[in-house]
Amino acid sequence: MIKELGKYALIFWVLVLLQVLVLNNVQLSGYINPYLYVLFILLLPFETPRYLVLLLAFVLGLSVDLFSNTPGIHSSASVFMAFLRPFVIDLISAREVMDKAVSPRISQMGFGWFFRYSLILIICHHIFLFYIEVFTFSGVLHTLLRSLLSSAFSIILVVISQFIVFRN
Amino acid sequence: MRNLIRFLIQNSYFLLFLLLEIISVILIFSYNNYQRVKFLNSSTYIAGSVYELNNSVVNYFQLKNINNELARENAYLRNQLQEQLLSQIGKRETKDTITGQKFVFTTAKVINNSVNKQYNYLTINKGSLHGIKPDMGIINARGIVGVISRVSPHYSVGLSVLNKRWSVSSMIKKNGYYGSLSWNGVDPNTGLLNGIPIHASVSIGDTIVSSGYSAIFPKGIMVGTIKDFSIESGANYYDIEVELSTNFKSINYIDIVENLMQEEIKKLETQNNND
């Protein structure tokens, strides 16, 4: 249990630092920006109490905000994503699979499940994030395009990370 | 009462969600009131030192670029020195008393910078201990960079030109018509100049410089050149696209400009507003 806690604390800080030091500086054609830090919320075990997921998402978002001068923007988006997480899990999984699974990994849930799971949650997170950042409905389509392209980029990174780092 | 408690328990998940979202939204909105959320920005000590450490590693790989930038800055300064020496011969006294503005420059290093957001900021490795105060201008050898918004003892944070919350008063060098330059949030190399009346003559390639009216920057600091312009039917002003001279994707060393007369000017102008 303690070992698990330590592991998740490590994932938390590695993702926050990776986000603010490396990924925030990645610019494809100027404004497409991957947000890999949400991987932390995706990876939390199924049995994590729902309120704890919300609180952790809030702290996660706030840490990213602290480094990027955007108080409230990332925290609101990741809390939104954490709120949707249990509903998305219910929506896409069969009950018998859920009974023996421990945490959302490709090894336990299969590639198709994991891909759908991260696709839905990341798109929700990115759309929420980009609209709250712009905070206007002028240029709706431009913002939508930005959020979808960035989502695609983030999803690719999430899937690659599953094959490289979280293999077992 | 019991029903209320039961309601709260049954919906505790949703209510917690709502509470956290409300806190976030309060943070977003209170950010507009400068200084209020002091503990949540990259001028804080923790974020500042993480960025400084990262910068010292990343800088090593950029030494070549930094060298080029410094060489360019040297050339620029040498040119300026020449101009200043020339202008000082014979009319040193009058120049100072006419403009009445005195500027002090402090060199500092940018340790964090972004160009891909709607509101872009720079973090700078000098703070109030080095005499940096909010509302000082930031320039580099290529032109205008931004303005300081918050300071901590060792670090400060500035809004860059690529920030939709800020615009800079600038003018066309050849005829002196002035307007405000802002950013449209799309292309980090392009700004928009508004407020140039349509009777002014404008052509592609004209130089845009700072006007000096905002008391933040000295007059005549390079802003960019006109890339394209158009007039919407019925409008009295041009829509001018400006190719910014500063390359915001590679900013390393900057000069912070202090206008020693800024407070005096501001005080006088606020009195004006009260009339």
Coordinates of C-alpha atoms in Angstrom, one line a residue, chain B residues 86-210:
Chain B
L86 CA 26.7 62.6 -31.9
S87 CA 23.5 64.1 -30.4
Q88 CA 25.2 65.1 -27.2
I89 CA 27.7 67.3 -28.9
G90 CA 26.4 70.8 -28.6
K91 CA 22.9 70.1 -27.3
R92 CA 23.3 67.9 -24.3
E93 CA 21.5 70.2 -21.9
T94 CA 18.4 71.0 -23.9
K95 CA 17.7 67.4 -24.8
D96 CA 17.2 66.4 -21.2
T97 CA 15.2 69.4 -20.2
I98 CA 12.8 69.1 -23.2
T99 CA 11.9 65.5 -22.8
G100 CA 12.4 65.4 -19.1
Q101 CA 12.5 61.6 -19.1
K102 CA 15.4 59.6 -17.8
F103 CA 15.7 55.9 -18.3
V104 CA 17.8 53.4 -16.4
F105 CA 18.5 50.0 -17.9
T106 CA 19.1 46.8 -16.0
T107 CA 20.2 43.6 -17.8
A108 CA 18.5 40.4 -16.7
K109 CA 17.9 36.9 -18.0
V110 CA 14.7 35.3 -19.0
I111 CA 14.3 31.9 -17.3
N112 CA 10.9 31.0 -18.5
N113 CA 8.9 32.1 -21.5
S114 CA 5.9 30.9 -23.6
V115 CA 4.5 31.9 -26.9
N116 CA 1.8 29.3 -27.4
K117 CA -0.9 30.5 -25.0
Q118 CA -3.4 33.2 -25.2
Y119 CA -1.8 35.0 -22.3
N120 CA 2.0 34.6 -22.4
Y121 CA 4.3 35.5 -19.6
L122 CA 8.1 35.7 -19.0
T123 CA 9.8 34.9 -15.8
I124 CA 12.9 36.9 -15.1
N125 CA 15.8 36.2 -12.8
K126 CA 15.9 39.6 -11.1
G127 CA 13.4 40.9 -8.6
S128 CA 12.7 43.7 -6.1
L129 CA 16.1 43.2 -4.4
H130 CA 17.6 44.3 -7.7
G131 CA 15.3 47.3 -7.9
I132 CA 12.7 45.8 -10.3
K133 CA 9.2 47.2 -9.8
P134 CA 5.9 46.5 -11.6
D135 CA 5.2 48.6 -14.7
M136 CA 8.8 48.7 -15.9
G137 CA 9.3 48.0 -19.6
I138 CA 11.2 45.0 -21.0
I139 CA 13.2 45.3 -24.2
N140 CA 16.0 43.4 -26.0
A141 CA 18.3 44.2 -28.8
R142 CA 15.6 43.5 -31.4
G143 CA 12.8 45.5 -29.9
I144 CA 10.0 45.6 -27.4
V145 CA 9.4 42.5 -25.3
G146 CA 6.8 43.3 -22.6
V147 CA 6.2 44.9 -19.2
I148 CA 6.8 43.7 -15.6
S149 CA 3.6 42.8 -13.8
R150 CA 4.7 41.2 -10.5
V151 CA 7.9 41.0 -8.5
S152 CA 9.1 38.8 -5.7
P153 CA 12.5 39.4 -4.0
H154 CA 14.5 37.4 -6.5
Y155 CA 12.3 36.9 -9.5
S156 CA 9.8 38.8 -11.5
V157 CA 7.1 38.0 -14.0
G158 CA 6.3 40.1 -17.0
L159 CA 3.5 40.1 -19.6
S160 CA 4.9 39.8 -23.1
V161 CA 3.6 41.5 -26.1
L162 CA 2.0 38.2 -26.9
N163 CA -0.6 38.6 -24.1
K164 CA -4.1 39.7 -24.9
R165 CA -4.3 41.6 -21.6
W166 CA -1.8 44.2 -22.7
S167 CA -1.3 46.6 -25.5
V168 CA 1.5 49.0 -26.2
S169 CA 1.3 52.5 -27.5
S170 CA 3.3 52.7 -30.8
M171 CA 3.6 54.9 -33.8
I172 CA 4.6 54.9 -37.4
K173 CA 8.1 56.2 -37.5
K174 CA 8.0 58.2 -40.7
N175 CA 4.9 60.3 -39.9
G176 CA 4.3 60.1 -36.2
Y177 CA 0.7 58.7 -36.3
Y178 CA 0.2 56.6 -33.2
G179 CA -2.1 53.8 -32.1
S180 CA -2.1 50.8 -29.9
L181 CA -0.4 47.6 -30.7
S182 CA -2.0 44.4 -29.4
W183 CA -1.9 40.7 -30.2
N184 CA -4.6 38.6 -31.8
G185 CA -3.7 35.4 -30.0
V186 CA -2.8 33.4 -33.2
D187 CA 0.7 34.0 -34.7
P188 CA 3.6 34.8 -32.3
N189 CA 5.3 36.9 -35.0
T190 CA 2.4 39.2 -35.8
G191 CA 0.7 42.0 -33.9
L192 CA -2.2 44.3 -34.7
L193 CA -1.9 48.1 -34.8
N194 CA -5.2 49.9 -34.3
G195 CA -6.1 53.5 -34.3
I196 CA -4.2 54.8 -37.3
P197 CA -6.6 57.1 -39.1
I198 CA -7.2 56.4 -42.8
H199 CA -5.9 59.8 -43.9
A200 CA -2.4 58.8 -42.8
S201 CA -0.2 57.4 -45.5
V202 CA 0.8 53.8 -44.8
S203 CA 2.8 51.4 -46.8
I204 CA 4.1 47.8 -46.4
G205 CA 7.5 47.7 -44.7
D206 CA 7.1 51.0 -42.7
T207 CA 8.8 50.9 -39.3
I208 CA 6.7 50.9 -36.2
V209 CA 8.4 52.2 -33.0
S210 CA 7.2 52.9 -29.4

